[in-house]
Amino acid sequence: MRALLTFILFVVTAPAALAWSFEDHPQPVRSEMTFEEWEFVTSELEYNPRIPDCGDYLRGHYEIYEKRYPAYAQEGPPDERYALWRAYIQTDSAFDNLNTCMTLPYVMEMFRLAKGELVQSDLRYCGQFSREPETEREAEFAALMDRLQEAAQRGSEAALLSFLVTDNGEGMTPLNPDVLFYLRLSLTGTQTANEQRLFDDDFIYWYRAWNQDNLAAQLSPERRRFVEQAVRDRDLAAVLATTGPCGDMGWRPPTPE
């Protein structure tokens, strides 16, 4: 787990100064892959979203990119190139299988910590942290949350979904109503929301805070307009930067037994 934490901190702090256009040199989606690229993906790479980067799966797609664009391999230090490629992938929902690899494993590890070694911790994340981490495990939890938050700010549906499902009113991540409102609006009508049935009244998420009728009422008219504009601008960062401190959760429904 220490290796995982070190990797997270590296990616978050990696520089971003390479003169390279991913718009001009896009990652191929599956329908655009050559036969050799497709064969490599399907025969050599195991997709396991329960472990960071899905094992070798994410790195394998990066290898495809560098083979397709060999000039990219001359653009700077290898670790920096890889970090920038990851950031680019996180902006596009067309690569949500890859974005899941960069978000879901961290959510699972956060839940493991929250239900285990941090079960007595009073540290909370609601869009901001309630205080600074004070222990090694709290610092580990905070690094995971920072990594997930950074990915969600780049806007892919998979990252927004992973950020949304961290919400837990009885745990360490009771997201503020304005943050939940942003995530709900951003995901409404998306393929991800439809596939996961995020907003269905008769599915497992029916009791979650983001599906409650009183969610929007927790926002002032001014705050609601601010969040709605942020959704149009795909600017989760603006919402997180201006959300209030972790506070009253009396509006939330109780977790069904």
mmCIF file of C-alpha atoms in Angstrom:
data_model
loop_
_atom_site.group_PDB
_atom_site.id
_atom_site.type_symbol
_atom_site.label_atom_id
_atom_site.label_comp_id
_atom_site.label_asym_id
_atom_site.label_seq_id
_atom_site.Cartn_x
_atom_site.Cartn_y
_atom_site.Cartn_z
ATOM 1 C CA MET A 1 0.000 0.000 0.000
ATOM 2 C CA ARG A 2 2.950 2.350 0.591
ATOM 3 C CA ALA A 3 3.860 1.860 -3.083
ATOM 4 C CA LEU A 4 0.314 2.813 -4.067
ATOM 5 C CA LEU A 5 0.516 5.999 -1.989
ATOM 6 C CA THR A 6 3.883 6.913 -3.495
ATOM 7 C CA PHE A 7 2.476 6.425 -6.999
ATOM 8 C CA ILE A 8 -0.537 8.625 -6.224
ATOM 9 C CA LEU A 9 1.626 11.435 -4.906
ATOM 10 C CA PHE A 10 3.870 11.254 -7.967
ATOM 11 C CA VAL A 11 0.998 11.521 -10.430
ATOM 12 C CA VAL A 12 -0.604 14.427 -8.573
ATOM 13 C CA THR A 13 2.627 16.426 -8.495
ATOM 14 C CA ALA A 14 4.037 15.499 -11.909
ATOM 15 C CA PRO A 15 4.917 18.540 -14.056
ATOM 16 C CA ALA A 16 2.947 19.375 -17.176
ATOM 17 C CA ALA A 17 5.228 21.260 -19.543
ATOM 18 C CA LEU A 18 5.596 19.106 -22.651
ATOM 19 C CA ALA A 19 4.864 20.743 -26.005
ATOM 20 C CA TRP A 20 2.609 18.021 -27.372
ATOM 21 C CA SER A 21 -0.933 18.167 -28.728
ATOM 22 C CA PHE A 22 -3.096 15.212 -27.784
ATOM 23 C CA GLU A 23 -5.832 16.761 -29.894
ATOM 24 C CA ASP A 24 -3.622 16.386 -32.957
ATOM 25 C CA HIS A 25 -2.385 12.982 -31.800
ATOM 26 C CA PRO A 26 -5.413 11.244 -30.242
ATOM 27 C CA GLN A 27 -5.469 7.915 -28.479
ATOM 28 C CA PRO A 28 -7.264 5.418 -30.727
ATOM 29 C CA VAL A 29 -10.600 4.106 -29.538
ATOM 30 C CA ARG A 30 -11.210 0.445 -30.216
ATOM 31 C CA SER A 31 -12.841 1.021 -33.593
ATOM 32 C CA GLU A 32 -9.725 2.944 -34.694
ATOM 33 C CA MET A 33 -7.138 0.392 -33.600
ATOM 34 C CA THR A 34 -5.135 -1.627 -36.052
ATOM 35 C CA PHE A 35 -5.505 -5.391 -35.975
ATOM 36 C CA GLU A 36 -2.209 -5.687 -34.104
ATOM 37 C CA GLU A 37 -3.279 -3.113 -31.507
ATOM 38 C CA TRP A 38 -6.630 -4.800 -31.012
ATOM 39 C CA GLU A 39 -5.014 -8.222 -30.722
ATOM 40 C CA PHE A 40 -2.635 -6.872 -28.069
ATOM 41 C CA VAL A 41 -5.514 -5.393 -26.061
ATOM 42 C CA THR A 42 -7.692 -8.493 -26.207
ATOM 43 C CA SER A 43 -5.096 -11.228 -25.851
ATOM 44 C CA GLU A 44 -2.340 -9.753 -23.683
ATOM 45 C CA LEU A 45 -4.017 -7.355 -21.254
ATOM 46 C CA GLU A 46 -6.214 -8.502 -18.391
ATOM 47 C CA TYR A 47 -8.810 -5.934 -17.307
ATOM 48 C CA ASN A 48 -9.049 -6.021 -13.514
ATOM 49 C CA PRO A 49 -10.655 -2.824 -12.127
ATOM 50 C CA ARG A 50 -10.048 -3.939 -8.545
ATOM 51 C CA ILE A 51 -6.334 -3.151 -8.626
ATOM 52 C CA PRO A 52 -4.604 0.165 -9.463
ATOM 53 C CA ASP A 53 -4.426 0.819 -13.195
ATOM 54 C CA CYS A 54 -6.145 -2.560 -13.706
ATOM 55 C CA GLY A 55 -2.751 -4.213 -13.491
ATOM 56 C CA ASP A 56 -0.955 -3.883 -16.824
ATOM 57 C CA TYR A 57 -4.096 -2.868 -18.716
ATOM 58 C CA LEU A 58 -3.664 0.911 -18.519
ATOM 59 C CA ARG A 59 0.066 0.811 -19.181
ATOM 60 C CA GLY A 60 -0.558 -1.425 -22.176
ATOM 61 C CA HIS A 61 -2.780 1.209 -23.768
ATOM 62 C CA TYR A 62 -0.050 3.758 -23.186
ATOM 63 C CA GLU A 63 2.396 1.472 -24.994
ATOM 64 C CA ILE A 64 -0.018 1.429 -27.922
ATOM 65 C CA TYR A 65 0.033 5.235 -27.911
ATOM 66 C CA GLU A 66 3.819 5.517 -27.952
ATOM 67 C CA LYS A 67 4.115 2.930 -30.715
ATOM 68 C CA ARG A 68 1.561 4.824 -32.786
ATOM 69 C CA TYR A 69 3.288 8.167 -32.135
ATOM 70 C CA PRO A 70 7.004 7.403 -31.696
ATOM 71 C CA ALA A 71 7.798 11.128 -31.654
ATOM 72 C CA TYR A 72 6.067 11.360 -28.286
ATOM 73 C CA ALA A 73 8.791 9.174 -26.819
ATOM 74 C CA GLN A 74 11.235 12.020 -27.514
ATOM 75 C CA GLU A 75 9.179 14.690 -25.750
ATOM 76 C CA GLY A 76 10.581 14.492 -22.244
ATOM 77 C CA PRO A 77 11.182 12.241 -19.240
ATOM 78 C CA PRO A 78 9.255 8.931 -19.418
ATOM 79 C CA ASP A 79 7.416 9.455 -16.126
ATOM 80 C CA GLU A 80 6.307 12.924 -17.180
ATOM 81 C CA ARG A 81 5.043 11.667 -20.539
ATOM 82 C CA TYR A 82 3.057 8.915 -18.839
ATOM 83 C CA ALA A 83 1.522 11.320 -16.305
ATOM 84 C CA LEU A 84 0.441 13.730 -19.049
ATOM 85 C CA TRP A 85 -1.048 10.917 -21.113
ATOM 86 C CA ARG A 86 -3.050 9.791 -18.088
ATOM 87 C CA ALA A 87 -4.337 13.330 -17.560
ATOM 88 C CA TYR A 88 -5.376 13.503 -21.218
ATOM 89 C CA ILE A 89 -7.255 10.196 -21.024
ATOM 90 C CA GLN A 90 -9.153 11.477 -17.984
ATOM 91 C CA THR A 91 -10.721 14.280 -20.025
ATOM 92 C CA ASP A 92 -12.540 11.940 -22.417
ATOM 93 C CA SER A 93 -15.423 9.610 -21.565
ATOM 94 C CA ALA A 94 -14.634 7.597 -24.699
ATOM 95 C CA PHE A 95 -11.910 5.982 -22.586
ATOM 96 C CA ASP A 96 -13.990 5.291 -19.501
ATOM 97 C CA ASN A 97 -12.754 1.711 -19.294
ATOM 98 C CA LEU A 98 -9.313 3.242 -18.731
ATOM 99 C CA ASN A 99 -10.656 5.958 -16.448
ATOM 100 C CA THR A 100 -12.251 3.300 -14.279
ATOM 101 C CA CYS A 101 -8.762 1.849 -13.814
ATOM 102 C CA MET A 102 -7.591 5.237 -12.525
ATOM 103 C CA THR A 103 -10.462 5.807 -10.084
ATOM 104 C CA LEU A 104 -12.369 2.742 -8.882
ATOM 105 C CA PRO A 105 -9.402 1.000 -7.197
ATOM 106 C CA TYR A 106 -8.802 4.128 -5.124
ATOM 107 C CA VAL A 107 -12.456 4.278 -4.060
ATOM 108 C CA MET A 108 -12.275 0.661 -2.944
ATOM 109 C CA GLU A 109 -9.113 1.325 -0.938
ATOM 110 C CA MET A 110 -10.683 4.385 0.684
ATOM 111 C CA PHE A 111 -13.663 2.314 1.783
ATOM 112 C CA ARG A 112 -11.325 -0.360 3.137
ATOM 113 C CA LEU A 113 -9.505 2.207 5.242
ATOM 114 C CA ALA A 114 -12.717 3.900 6.395
ATOM 115 C CA LYS A 115 -14.249 0.621 7.542
ATOM 116 C CA GLY A 116 -11.020 -0.703 9.030
ATOM 117 C CA GLU A 117 -8.064 1.204 10.395
ATOM 118 C CA LEU A 118 -9.854 4.573 10.267
ATOM 119 C CA VAL A 119 -13.200 3.489 11.673
ATOM 120 C CA GLN A 120 -12.621 5.689 14.764
ATOM 121 C CA SER A 121 -11.238 8.667 12.827
ATOM 122 C CA ASP A 122 -13.186 11.931 12.820
ATOM 123 C CA LEU A 123 -11.554 13.113 9.586
ATOM 124 C CA ARG A 124 -14.208 13.907 6.995
ATOM 125 C CA TYR A 125 -14.209 14.865 3.328
ATOM 126 C CA CYS A 126 -17.294 16.655 2.020
ATOM 127 C CA GLY A 127 -15.790 18.536 -0.920
ATOM 128 C CA GLN A 128 -13.017 19.738 1.343
ATOM 129 C CA PHE A 129 -11.362 18.093 4.321
ATOM 130 C CA SER A 130 -12.663 18.833 7.795
ATOM 131 C CA ARG A 131 -9.077 19.111 9.047
ATOM 132 C CA GLU A 132 -5.535 18.138 8.153
ATOM 133 C CA PRO A 133 -4.624 14.433 8.340
ATOM 134 C CA GLU A 134 -2.879 13.590 11.601
ATOM 135 C CA THR A 135 -1.806 9.984 11.119
ATOM 136 C CA GLU A 136 -0.143 7.962 8.397
ATOM 137 C CA ARG A 137 -3.405 6.213 7.529
ATOM 138 C CA GLU A 138 -5.320 9.491 7.425
ATOM 139 C CA ALA A 139 -2.656 10.883 5.103
ATOM 140 C CA GLU A 140 -3.052 7.803 2.926
ATOM 141 C CA PHE A 141 -6.825 8.293 2.829
ATOM 142 C CA ALA A 142 -6.404 11.980 1.962
ATOM 143 C CA ALA A 143 -3.973 11.186 -0.861
ATOM 144 C CA LEU A 144 -6.454 8.724 -2.339
ATOM 145 C CA MET A 145 -9.233 11.300 -2.128
ATOM 146 C CA ASP A 146 -7.047 13.968 -3.708
ATOM 147 C CA ARG A 147 -6.242 11.598 -6.559
ATOM 148 C CA LEU A 148 -9.914 10.835 -7.137
ATOM 149 C CA GLN A 149 -10.890 14.487 -6.899
ATOM 150 C CA GLU A 150 -8.244 15.440 -9.450
ATOM 151 C CA ALA A 151 -9.521 12.818 -11.892
ATOM 152 C CA ALA A 152 -13.141 13.917 -11.427
ATOM 153 C CA GLN A 153 -12.211 17.522 -12.144
ATOM 154 C CA ARG A 154 -11.035 16.454 -15.589
ATOM 155 C CA GLY A 155 -14.598 15.427 -16.335
ATOM 156 C CA SER A 156 -14.858 11.851 -17.601
ATOM 157 C CA GLU A 157 -18.086 10.052 -16.735
ATOM 158 C CA ALA A 158 -16.220 7.196 -15.061
ATOM 159 C CA ALA A 159 -14.340 9.573 -12.759
ATOM 160 C CA LEU A 160 -17.505 11.505 -11.896
ATOM 161 C CA LEU A 161 -19.235 8.211 -11.116
ATOM 162 C CA SER A 162 -16.395 7.074 -8.861
ATOM 163 C CA PHE A 163 -16.462 10.425 -7.074
ATOM 164 C CA LEU A 164 -20.240 10.236 -6.629
ATOM 165 C CA VAL A 165 -20.306 6.746 -5.138
ATOM 166 C CA THR A 166 -17.818 7.719 -2.448
ATOM 167 C CA ASP A 167 -20.664 9.654 -0.812
ATOM 168 C CA ASN A 168 -21.469 8.164 2.571
ATOM 169 C CA GLY A 169 -23.407 10.159 5.120
ATOM 170 C CA GLU A 170 -22.443 7.786 7.906
ATOM 171 C CA GLY A 171 -18.787 7.457 6.923
ATOM 172 C CA MET A 172 -15.774 9.597 6.102
ATOM 173 C CA THR A 173 -17.103 11.049 2.844
ATOM 174 C CA PRO A 174 -20.467 12.814 3.334
ATOM 175 C CA LEU A 175 -20.355 15.014 0.235
ATOM 176 C CA ASN A 176 -21.927 18.449 0.576
ATOM 177 C CA PRO A 177 -25.280 18.997 -1.170
ATOM 178 C CA ASP A 178 -23.813 21.375 -3.758
ATOM 179 C CA VAL A 179 -21.150 18.814 -4.692
ATOM 180 C CA LEU A 180 -23.776 16.083 -5.015
ATOM 181 C CA PHE A 181 -25.980 18.418 -7.048
ATOM 182 C CA TYR A 182 -23.105 19.094 -9.444
ATOM 183 C CA LEU A 183 -22.372 15.395 -9.865
ATOM 184 C CA ARG A 184 -26.017 14.495 -10.381
ATOM 185 C CA LEU A 185 -26.548 17.182 -13.021
ATOM 186 C CA SER A 186 -23.297 16.265 -14.768
ATOM 187 C CA LEU A 187 -24.223 12.587 -15.003
ATOM 188 C CA THR A 188 -27.941 12.954 -15.772
ATOM 189 C CA GLY A 189 -28.720 11.553 -19.212
ATOM 190 C CA THR A 190 -25.276 10.025 -19.697
ATOM 191 C CA GLN A 191 -24.611 6.492 -20.841
ATOM 192 C CA THR A 192 -22.892 5.815 -17.527
ATOM 193 C CA ALA A 193 -25.916 6.894 -15.483
ATOM 194 C CA ASN A 194 -28.231 4.808 -17.630
ATOM 195 C CA GLU A 195 -26.040 1.699 -17.486
ATOM 196 C CA GLN A 196 -25.532 1.982 -13.725
ATOM 197 C CA ARG A 197 -29.160 3.022 -13.094
ATOM 198 C CA LEU A 198 -27.850 5.762 -10.827
ATOM 199 C CA PHE A 199 -31.103 7.671 -10.635
ATOM 200 C CA ASP A 200 -33.676 4.860 -10.778
ATOM 201 C CA ASP A 201 -36.202 4.894 -7.942
ATOM 202 C CA ASP A 202 -36.455 1.109 -7.943
ATOM 203 C CA PHE A 203 -32.748 0.243 -7.965
ATOM 204 C CA ILE A 204 -30.133 -0.143 -5.232
ATOM 205 C CA TYR A 205 -29.260 3.576 -5.246
ATOM 206 C CA TRP A 206 -32.801 4.751 -4.482
ATOM 207 C CA TYR A 207 -31.971 5.755 -0.897
ATOM 208 C CA ARG A 208 -28.697 7.524 -1.667
ATOM 209 C CA ALA A 209 -28.525 11.231 -0.897
ATOM 210 C CA TRP A 210 -28.130 12.225 -4.539
ATOM 211 C CA ASN A 211 -31.570 10.723 -5.274
ATOM 212 C CA GLN A 212 -33.493 12.555 -2.555
ATOM 213 C CA ASP A 213 -36.180 15.070 -3.496
ATOM 214 C CA ASN A 214 -34.828 17.563 -0.974
ATOM 215 C CA LEU A 215 -31.307 17.706 -2.405
ATOM 216 C CA ALA A 216 -31.780 20.859 -4.487
ATOM 217 C CA ALA A 217 -33.568 22.547 -1.579
ATOM 218 C CA GLN A 218 -30.325 22.446 0.410
ATOM 219 C CA LEU A 219 -28.848 25.034 -1.973
ATOM 220 C CA SER A 220 -29.716 28.712 -1.955
ATOM 221 C CA PRO A 221 -31.033 30.046 -5.292
ATOM 222 C CA GLU A 222 -27.713 31.821 -5.811
ATOM 223 C CA ARG A 223 -25.687 28.693 -5.086
ATOM 224 C CA ARG A 224 -27.904 26.615 -7.335
ATOM 225 C CA ARG A 225 -27.334 29.005 -10.234
ATOM 226 C CA PHE A 226 -23.593 28.895 -9.553
ATOM 227 C CA VAL A 227 -23.526 25.094 -9.636
ATOM 228 C CA GLU A 228 -25.682 24.917 -12.764
ATOM 229 C CA GLN A 229 -23.259 27.239 -14.553
ATOM 230 C CA ALA A 230 -20.330 25.158 -13.314
ATOM 231 C CA VAL A 231 -21.975 22.080 -14.829
ATOM 232 C CA ARG A 232 -22.276 23.857 -18.171
ATOM 233 C CA ASP A 233 -18.614 24.851 -17.901
ATOM 234 C CA ARG A 234 -17.545 21.369 -16.709
ATOM 235 C CA ASP A 235 -15.926 23.137 -13.766
ATOM 236 C CA LEU A 236 -16.107 20.874 -10.732
ATOM 237 C CA ALA A 237 -13.036 22.657 -9.380
ATOM 238 C CA ALA A 238 -15.045 25.874 -8.971
ATOM 239 C CA VAL A 239 -17.672 24.068 -6.903
ATOM 240 C CA LEU A 240 -15.102 22.353 -4.695
ATOM 241 C CA ALA A 241 -13.172 25.593 -4.185
ATOM 242 C CA THR A 242 -16.285 27.385 -2.912
ATOM 243 C CA THR A 243 -18.198 24.649 -1.095
ATOM 244 C CA GLY A 244 -18.819 25.155 2.596
ATOM 245 C CA PRO A 245 -17.278 23.274 5.511
ATOM 246 C CA CYS A 246 -18.563 19.850 6.426
ATOM 247 C CA GLY A 247 -21.751 20.490 8.374
ATOM 248 C CA ASP A 248 -25.278 19.390 9.186
ATOM 249 C CA MET A 249 -26.404 16.118 7.645
ATOM 250 C CA GLY A 250 -29.917 16.045 9.073
ATOM 251 C CA TRP A 251 -31.387 16.353 5.587
ATOM 252 C CA ARG A 252 -29.953 12.985 4.586
ATOM 253 C CA PRO A 253 -32.122 9.875 4.706
ATOM 254 C CA PRO A 254 -31.112 7.082 7.094
ATOM 255 C CA THR A 255 -29.377 4.088 5.567
ATOM 256 C CA PRO A 256 -31.919 1.255 5.233
ATOM 257 C CA GLU A 257 -31.230 -1.788 7.372
#
